[in-house]
């Protein structure tokens, strides 16, 4: 990674009719029997769902979500058709970076509940066939973590070398030119010992010293602790920033300044150092002992960098997220086709996301303001039918939209406070889950910690469950279809009609131990109707006879007998090729 997180985050800040039910009923009915295939690692057939715990469900009505709230909604998630939930950090934390500043890795913040609540959540999830993934923050702790409190207490304290401490270059000047992702120098002078500590992120997030074996041991033990509590893996936060150049050389400068007014630079000496991979291999070995999966927050500039995270012997992260996919910040068939081709060229197992707690919601990023619901279905129709494992973001299945703060004094996210007005922060994509059209969207009876957008009255679970055309119903049908389709789970990706700039067309083709299956996916990413003449796939197969499985527009007949597909503006057509 050579770009800054803030730059990365900034990239994302601004950067149908009836549903055909044919052949889907059986998929929906068999929802109850979850797909199990011993030959394939569980996470390859799973759909993951990210939960931001502050915003999911508030069981004790203090305006902030909690673990019991999540437990109460597991039935919803099971019915939705996801297989694993990733809970963003819920450990004790002063909440300077809303949980990514951890002050105790082996407990639960009282605002979310306690370990007993966690165990209850995990057991209930297990019963509902859902696995629980925790967020692991290895790069830094909170400055309120006892390790850091001890570390800063004296130059000879037991934990001094658990963090990165250095003298200034000259008095009054930080050790080098590195800048923090939250703006300003990445070094803060601590008057007590008159040395600087290093923080890649916020001032209150000092970096751990991963060259210290005691740090490694303590952090590896944290993962073991949670495996004992039944977790099925971790999402690894900021995995590319664990190590720093031992000589602390200045980073090369680039032209211009960033949104914080800092000089742009290439993070050559504090990002993506080779030593990262040794740690990942060790974390993976522990994960393997626990049938667990590691998901990487892997920001990369090119496919080779992303490929490295899998490990040369597939012995690092099983699921490094492809964030390059999210940099396609335009509803463009050509651009997505290109990015998918790049990912396919790596010959690894792709991990696609379109939204998370650090980027503007996909509903806004791709929506045109008028056809956002249709577009949300097109996006789902794409990334939930591509080869690989998708990770959803809570509320995406409803068409939840961003609700950015209007005034600086309302901003909660430290990134928005330092970056205002260019960067309004990430509050907008972290607003409470919209459960109902009642007050506060059914999230809480108190004042919610972030304001809910007015669109909650139409875009909420309760209303959408009773509307067959809703985004939620589309997601449910698509997830059910995916679960039952060998082609969508394991089939090859075969691009078709590659010169078409408006319509993304591909086939997922399965020929394995189960019954062979070919699924055709056609996605009209343009605002006008499109008629396409389907390419003949290179294997000579005919696509003429098809059984429509799921569309986002009315279809007269579920059977097709020609090579043409006529698509409504912003629409999805998924069909089984009949042989
Ligand atoms: C990445 C997390 O996703 C983001 O929310 C956080 O601010 C940084 N890491 C620092 O932990």
Coordinates of N, CA and C in Angstrom, one line a residue, residues 382-553:
X382 N -24.4 -8.1 -9.6 CA -23.0 -8.3 -10.0 C -22.2 -9.0 -8.9
X383 N -22.0 -8.3 -7.8 CA -21.0 -8.9 -6.9 C -21.4 -10.1 -6.1
X384 N -22.8 -10.4 -6.1 CA -23.2 -11.6 -5.5 C -23.2 -12.8 -6.5
X385 N -22.9 -12.5 -7.7 CA -22.9 -13.6 -8.7 C -21.5 -13.8 -9.3
X386 N -20.5 -13.0 -8.8 CA -19.2 -13.2 -9.3 C -18.5 -14.4 -8.6
X387 N -17.5 -14.9 -9.2 CA -16.7 -16.0 -8.5 C -16.1 -15.4 -7.3
X388 N -16.2 -16.0 -6.1 CA -15.5 -15.5 -4.9 C -16.5 -15.4 -3.8
X389 N -16.0 -14.8 -2.7 CA -16.8 -14.7 -1.5 C -17.1 -13.2 -1.3
X390 N -18.4 -12.8 -1.3 CA -18.8 -11.4 -1.1 C -18.9 -11.1 0.4
X391 N -18.6 -9.8 0.7 CA -18.9 -9.3 2.1 C -19.8 -8.2 2.0
X392 N -21.0 -8.4 2.6 CA -22.0 -7.3 2.6 C -21.8 -6.3 3.7
X393 N -22.4 -5.2 3.6 CA -22.3 -4.2 4.7 C -23.7 -4.0 5.2
X394 N -24.0 -4.0 6.5 CA -25.3 -3.9 7.1 C -26.1 -2.8 6.4
X395 N -27.3 -3.1 6.1 CA -28.2 -2.1 5.5 C -28.1 -1.9 4.0
X396 N -27.0 -2.5 3.5 CA -26.9 -2.4 2.0 C -28.1 -3.1 1.3
X397 N -28.5 -4.2 2.0 CA -29.6 -5.0 1.5 C -31.0 -4.2 1.5
X398 N -31.0 -3.1 2.1 CA -32.2 -2.3 2.2 C -32.2 -1.1 1.2
X399 N -30.9 -0.8 0.7 CA -30.7 0.4 0.0 C -30.6 1.6 1.0
X400 N -29.9 1.3 2.1 CA -29.6 2.4 3.0 C -28.7 3.4 2.4
X401 N -28.9 4.7 2.7 CA -28.1 5.7 2.1 C -27.2 6.4 3.1
X402 N -26.2 7.1 2.7 CA -25.4 7.9 3.6 C -26.2 9.0 4.1
X403 N -25.8 9.4 5.4 CA -26.4 10.6 5.9 C -25.3 11.4 6.5
X404 N -24.6 12.1 5.7 CA -23.4 12.9 6.1 C -23.8 14.0 7.0
X405 N -22.9 14.4 8.0 CA -23.2 15.5 8.8 C -23.2 16.8 8.0
X406 N -24.1 17.7 8.4 CA -24.3 19.0 7.7 C -23.4 20.1 8.3
X407 N -23.1 19.9 9.6 CA -22.3 20.9 10.3 C -21.1 20.3 11.0
X408 N -20.0 21.0 11.0 CA -18.8 20.4 11.6 C -19.0 20.0 13.1
X409 N -19.8 20.8 13.8 CA -20.1 20.5 15.2 C -20.8 19.2 15.4
X410 N -21.4 18.7 14.3 CA -22.1 17.4 14.5 C -21.3 16.2 14.2
X411 N -20.1 16.4 13.7 CA -19.2 15.3 13.3 C -18.7 14.5 14.5
X412 N -18.7 13.2 14.4 CA -18.2 12.4 15.5 C -16.9 11.7 15.1
X413 N -16.7 11.4 13.9 CA -15.5 10.7 13.4 C -14.3 11.6 13.4
X414 N -13.2 11.2 14.1 CA -12.0 12.1 14.1 C -11.5 12.4 12.7
X415 N -11.7 11.6 11.8 CA -11.3 11.9 10.4 C -12.0 13.1 9.8
X416 N -13.3 13.1 10.2 CA -14.2 14.2 9.7 C -13.9 15.5 10.4
X417 N -13.5 15.3 11.7 CA -13.2 16.6 12.5 C -11.9 17.2 11.9
X418 N -10.9 16.4 11.7 CA -9.7 17.0 11.2 C -9.7 17.3 9.7
X419 N -10.6 16.6 8.9 CA -10.6 16.8 7.5 C -11.7 17.7 7.0
X420 N -12.6 18.2 7.9 CA -13.7 19.1 7.5 C -13.2 20.3 6.8
X421 N -13.8 20.8 5.7 CA -15.0 20.3 5.1 C -14.7 19.3 3.9
X422 N -13.4 19.2 3.5 CA -13.1 18.3 2.3 C -13.5 16.9 2.6
X423 N -13.2 16.5 3.8 CA -13.5 15.1 4.2 C -14.5 15.2 5.4
X424 N -15.7 14.9 5.2 CA -16.8 15.0 6.2 C -16.8 13.8 7.2
X425 N -15.8 12.9 7.0 CA -15.7 11.7 7.9 C -16.6 10.6 7.5
X426 N -16.7 9.6 8.3 CA -17.4 8.4 8.0 C -18.7 8.2 8.7
X427 N -19.1 9.2 9.4 CA -20.4 9.1 10.2 C -21.6 8.7 9.2
X428 N -21.5 9.3 8.0 CA -22.6 9.1 7.1 C -23.0 7.7 6.7
X429 N -21.9 6.9 6.7 CA -22.1 5.4 6.3 C -22.3 4.5 7.5
X430 N -22.3 5.2 8.7 CA -22.4 4.4 10.0 C -23.7 4.6 10.7
X431 N -24.7 5.1 10.1 CA -25.9 5.4 10.8 C -26.7 4.2 11.2
X432 N -27.6 4.3 12.1 CA -28.3 3.1 12.6 C -29.1 2.3 11.5
X433 N -29.1 1.0 11.7 CA -29.8 0.1 10.9 C -31.3 0.5 10.9
X434 N -31.9 0.4 9.7 CA -33.3 0.8 9.6 C -34.2 -0.4 9.6
X435 N -34.8 -0.7 10.8 CA -35.6 -1.9 11.0 C -37.1 -1.7 10.7
X436 N -37.6 -0.4 10.9 CA -39.0 -0.2 10.8 C -39.3 1.2 10.4
X437 N -40.5 1.5 10.0 CA -40.9 2.9 9.7 C -41.2 3.7 10.9
X438 N -41.2 3.1 12.1 CA -41.5 3.8 13.3 C -40.4 4.7 13.7
X439 N -40.6 5.4 14.8 CA -39.6 6.4 15.3 C -38.2 5.8 15.4
X440 N -37.2 6.5 15.0 CA -35.8 6.1 15.1 C -35.6 4.8 14.3
X441 N -36.4 4.6 13.4 CA -36.3 3.4 12.5 C -36.3 2.1 13.3
X442 N -36.9 2.1 14.4 CA -37.0 0.9 15.2 C -35.6 0.5 15.8
X443 N -34.6 1.3 15.7 CA -33.3 1.0 16.2 C -33.2 1.2 17.7
X444 N -33.8 2.2 18.3 CA -33.7 2.6 19.7 C -34.9 3.4 20.1
X445 N -35.2 3.4 21.4 CA -36.2 4.3 21.9 C -35.6 5.6 22.4
X446 N -34.2 5.6 22.5 CA -33.5 6.8 23.0 C -33.1 7.6 21.7
X447 N -32.3 8.6 21.9 CA -31.8 9.4 20.7 C -30.7 8.6 20.1
X448 N -30.8 8.2 18.9 CA -29.7 7.4 18.3 C -28.4 8.2 18.2
X449 N -27.2 7.5 18.3 CA -25.9 8.2 18.4 C -25.6 8.9 17.1
X450 N -26.2 8.5 16.0 CA -26.1 9.3 14.8 C -27.5 9.4 14.2
X451 N -27.7 10.5 13.5 CA -29.0 10.8 12.9 C -29.3 9.8 11.7
X452 N -30.6 9.4 11.7 CA -31.0 8.5 10.7 C -31.6 9.3 9.5
X453 N -31.2 8.9 8.2 CA -31.7 9.7 7.1 C -33.3 9.5 7.0
X454 N -33.9 10.6 6.4 CA -35.4 10.6 6.3 C -35.9 9.4 5.5
X455 N -35.1 8.9 4.6 CA -35.5 7.8 3.7 C -35.8 6.5 4.5
X456 N -35.5 6.5 5.8 CA -35.8 5.3 6.5 C -37.3 4.9 6.5
X457 N -38.2 5.9 6.3 CA -39.6 5.6 6.3 C -40.0 4.6 5.2
X458 N -39.2 4.6 4.1 CA -39.5 3.7 3.0 C -38.5 2.5 3.0
X459 N -37.2 2.8 3.3 CA -36.2 1.8 3.3 C -35.9 1.3 4.6
X460 N -36.7 0.3 5.0 CA -36.5 -0.4 6.3 C -36.9 -1.8 6.1
X461 N -36.5 -2.6 7.1 CA -36.8 -4.1 7.0 C -38.3 -4.4 6.9
X462 N -39.0 -3.8 7.9 CA -40.4 -4.1 8.0 C -41.2 -3.8 6.7
X463 N -41.0 -2.6 6.1 CA -41.7 -2.2 4.9 C -41.2 -3.0 3.7
X464 N -39.9 -3.2 3.6 CA -39.4 -3.9 2.5 C -39.8 -5.4 2.4
X465 N -40.0 -6.0 3.6 CA -40.4 -7.4 3.7 C -41.7 -7.6 3.0
X466 N -42.6 -6.5 3.1 CA -43.9 -6.7 2.6 C -44.0 -6.1 1.1
X467 N -42.9 -5.7 0.6 CA -43.0 -5.2 -0.8 C -42.1 -6.1 -1.7
X468 N -42.8 -6.9 -2.6 CA -42.1 -7.8 -3.4 C -41.1 -7.2 -4.4
X469 N -41.2 -5.9 -4.6 CA -40.2 -5.2 -5.5 C -39.1 -4.6 -4.7
X470 N -39.0 -4.8 -3.5 CA -38.0 -4.0 -2.7 C -36.6 -4.5 -2.9
X471 N -35.6 -3.7 -2.6 CA -34.2 -4.1 -2.7 C -34.0 -5.3 -1.8
X472 N -34.6 -5.3 -0.6 CA -34.4 -6.4 0.3 C -34.9 -7.7 -0.2
X473 N -36.1 -7.7 -0.9 CA -36.6 -8.9 -1.4 C -35.7 -9.4 -2.6
X474 N -35.1 -8.5 -3.3 CA -34.2 -8.9 -4.4 C -33.0 -9.6 -3.8
X475 N -32.4 -9.0 -2.7 CA -31.2 -9.6 -2.1 C -31.6 -11.0 -1.6
X476 N -32.7 -11.1 -1.0 CA -33.1 -12.4 -0.4 C -33.2 -13.5 -1.5
X477 N -33.8 -13.1 -2.6 CA -33.9 -14.1 -3.7 C -32.6 -14.4 -4.3
X478 N -31.8 -13.4 -4.4 CA -30.5 -13.6 -5.0 C -29.6 -14.5 -4.1
X479 N -29.6 -14.2 -2.8 CA -28.8 -15.0 -1.9 C -29.3 -16.5 -1.9
X480 N -30.6 -16.7 -2.0 CA -31.1 -18.0 -2.0 C -30.7 -18.8 -3.2
X481 N -30.7 -18.0 -4.4 CA -30.3 -18.6 -5.6 C -28.9 -19.0 -5.6
X482 N -28.1 -18.1 -5.1 CA -26.6 -18.3 -5.0 C -26.3 -19.6 -4.2
X483 N -27.0 -19.7 -3.1 CA -26.7 -20.8 -2.2 C -27.0 -22.2 -2.8
X484 N -27.9 -22.2 -3.7 CA -28.3 -23.5 -4.3 C -27.6 -23.8 -5.7
X485 N -26.9 -22.8 -6.2 CA -26.4 -23.0 -7.5 C -24.9 -23.3 -7.6
X486 N -24.5 -24.6 -8.0 CA -23.1 -24.9 -8.1 C -22.4 -23.9 -9.0
X487 N -23.0 -23.5 -10.1 CA -22.3 -22.5 -11.0 C -22.0 -21.2 -10.3
X488 N -23.0 -20.7 -9.5 CA -22.7 -19.4 -8.8 C -21.7 -19.6 -7.7
X489 N -21.7 -20.8 -7.1 CA -20.7 -21.0 -6.0 C -19.3 -21.3 -6.5
X490 N -19.3 -22.2 -7.5 CA -17.9 -22.7 -7.9 C -17.6 -22.6 -9.3
X491 N -18.5 -22.1 -10.1 CA -18.3 -22.1 -11.6 C -17.2 -21.1 -12.0
X492 N -16.7 -21.4 -13.2 CA -15.7 -20.5 -13.8 C -16.5 -19.2 -14.2
X493 N -15.7 -18.2 -14.3 CA -16.2 -16.9 -14.8 C -15.9 -16.8 -16.3
X494 N -16.9 -16.6 -17.1 CA -16.6 -16.5 -18.6 C -17.2 -15.2 -19.1
X495 N -16.4 -14.2 -19.4 CA -16.9 -12.9 -19.8 C -17.5 -13.1 -21.2
X496 N -18.6 -12.4 -21.5 CA -19.3 -12.4 -22.8 C -19.5 -11.0 -23.3
X497 N -19.7 -10.8 -24.5 CA -20.0 -9.5 -25.1 C -19.1 -8.4 -24.5
X498 N -17.8 -8.6 -24.6 CA -16.9 -7.8 -23.9 C -16.7 -6.4 -24.5
X499 N -17.2 -6.1 -25.7 CA -17.1 -4.8 -26.2 C -18.3 -3.9 -25.8
X500 N -19.2 -4.4 -25.2 CA -20.4 -3.6 -24.9 C -20.1 -2.7 -23.7
X501 N -20.2 -1.4 -23.9 CA -19.9 -0.4 -22.8 C -21.0 -0.3 -21.8
X502 N -22.2 -0.8 -22.1 CA -23.3 -0.5 -21.2 C -23.8 -1.7 -20.4
X503 N -23.5 -2.9 -21.0 CA -24.1 -4.1 -20.4 C -22.9 -5.1 -20.0
X504 N -22.9 -5.5 -18.8 CA -21.9 -6.4 -18.3 C -22.6 -7.8 -18.4
X505 N -22.0 -8.7 -19.2 CA -22.6 -10.0 -19.4 C -21.5 -11.1 -19.1
X506 N -21.9 -12.1 -18.4 CA -20.9 -13.2 -18.2 C -21.7 -14.5 -17.9
X507 N -20.9 -15.5 -18.0 CA -21.5 -16.8 -17.6 C -20.7 -17.4 -16.5
X508 N -21.4 -18.1 -15.6 CA -20.7 -18.9 -14.6 C -21.0 -20.3 -14.9
X509 N -19.9 -21.0 -15.1 CA -20.0 -22.4 -15.7 C -19.4 -23.4 -14.8
X510 N -20.2 -24.4 -14.4 CA -19.7 -25.4 -13.5 C -19.7 -26.8 -14.1
X511 N -18.6 -27.5 -14.0 CA -18.5 -28.9 -14.5 C -17.7 -29.6 -13.4
X512 N -18.4 -30.1 -12.4 CA -17.6 -30.8 -11.4 C -18.4 -32.0 -10.9
X513 N -18.2 -32.3 -9.7 CA -18.9 -33.6 -9.2 C -20.4 -33.5 -9.2
X514 N -20.9 -32.2 -9.0 CA -22.3 -32.1 -9.0 C -22.8 -31.9 -10.4
X515 N -24.1 -31.8 -10.6 CA -24.7 -31.6 -12.0 C -24.1 -30.4 -12.6
X516 N -23.6 -30.5 -13.9 CA -23.1 -29.4 -14.6 C -24.1 -28.3 -14.7
X517 N -23.7 -27.0 -14.6 CA -24.7 -25.9 -14.7 C -24.0 -24.7 -15.3
X518 N -24.8 -24.0 -16.1 CA -24.3 -22.7 -16.6 C -25.3 -21.7 -16.3
X519 N -24.9 -20.6 -15.7 CA -25.8 -19.5 -15.4 C -25.3 -18.3 -16.1
X520 N -26.3 -17.6 -16.8 CA -26.0 -16.4 -17.5 C -26.4 -15.2 -16.7
X521 N -25.5 -14.2 -16.6 CA -25.8 -13.0 -15.9 C -25.7 -11.8 -16.8
X522 N -26.7 -11.0 -16.9 CA -26.7 -9.8 -17.8 C -27.1 -8.6 -16.9
X523 N -26.2 -7.6 -16.9 CA -26.5 -6.5 -16.1 C -26.4 -5.2 -16.9
X524 N -27.6 -4.6 -17.0 CA -27.6 -3.3 -17.8 C -27.2 -2.2 -16.8
X525 N -26.0 -1.6 -17.0 CA -25.6 -0.6 -16.2 C -25.9 0.8 -16.7
X526 N -26.7 0.9 -17.7 CA -27.0 2.2 -18.3 C -28.4 2.6 -18.1
X527 N -28.7 3.8 -18.3 CA -30.1 4.4 -18.0 C -31.0 4.2 -19.2
X528 N -30.6 3.5 -20.2 CA -31.5 3.3 -21.4 C -31.7 1.8 -21.6
X529 N -32.8 1.5 -22.3 CA -33.0 0.0 -22.6 C -31.9 -0.5 -23.5
X530 N -31.6 -1.7 -23.4 CA -30.5 -2.3 -24.2 C -31.0 -3.6 -24.8
X531 N -30.6 -3.8 -26.0 CA -30.9 -5.2 -26.6 C -29.5 -5.7 -27.0
X532 N -29.2 -6.9 -26.4 CA -27.9 -7.4 -26.8 C -28.1 -8.8 -27.5
X533 N -27.2 -9.0 -28.4 CA -27.1 -10.3 -29.1 C -26.0 -11.1 -28.4
X534 N -26.4 -12.2 -27.7 CA -25.4 -12.8 -26.9 C -24.3 -13.5 -27.7
X535 N -23.1 -13.3 -27.3 CA -21.9 -14.0 -27.8 C -22.1 -15.4 -27.7
X536 N -21.4 -16.2 -28.5 CA -21.4 -17.6 -28.3 C -20.1 -17.8 -27.5
X537 N -20.2 -18.5 -26.3 CA -19.0 -18.7 -25.5 C -18.0 -19.5 -26.3
X538 N -16.7 -19.4 -26.0 CA -15.7 -20.0 -26.9 C -15.8 -21.6 -26.8
X539 N -16.4 -22.1 -25.8 CA -16.6 -23.6 -25.8 C -17.7 -24.1 -26.7
X540 N -18.3 -23.2 -27.5 CA -19.2 -23.6 -28.5 C -20.6 -23.8 -27.9
X541 N -20.8 -23.6 -26.7 CA -22.1 -23.9 -26.1 C -23.2 -22.8 -26.6
X542 N -24.4 -23.3 -26.7 CA -25.4 -22.4 -27.1 C -26.2 -21.8 -25.9
X543 N -26.4 -20.5 -26.0 CA -27.1 -19.9 -24.9 C -28.6 -19.6 -25.3
X544 N -29.0 -20.2 -26.4 CA -30.3 -19.8 -26.9 C -31.4 -20.1 -26.0
X545 N -31.4 -21.3 -25.4 CA -32.5 -21.8 -24.6 C -32.2 -21.5 -23.1
X546 N -33.0 -20.7 -22.5 CA -32.7 -20.3 -21.2 C -34.0 -20.3 -20.3
X547 N -33.7 -20.6 -19.0 CA -34.8 -20.5 -18.0 C -34.4 -19.3 -17.1
X548 N -35.3 -18.3 -17.1 CA -35.1 -17.1 -16.3 C -35.2 -17.5 -14.8
X549 N -34.2 -17.1 -14.1 CA -34.2 -17.4 -12.6 C -34.5 -16.2 -11.8
X550 N -34.0 -15.1 -12.2 CA -34.2 -13.8 -11.4 C -34.0 -12.6 -12.3
X551 N -35.0 -11.8 -12.3 CA -34.8 -10.5 -13.1 C -35.3 -9.4 -12.2
X552 N -34.9 -8.2 -12.5 CA -35.3 -7.0 -11.8 C -36.4 -6.3 -12.6
X553 N -36.9 -6.9 -13.6 CA -38.0 -6.3 -14.4 C -39.0 -7.3 -14.8

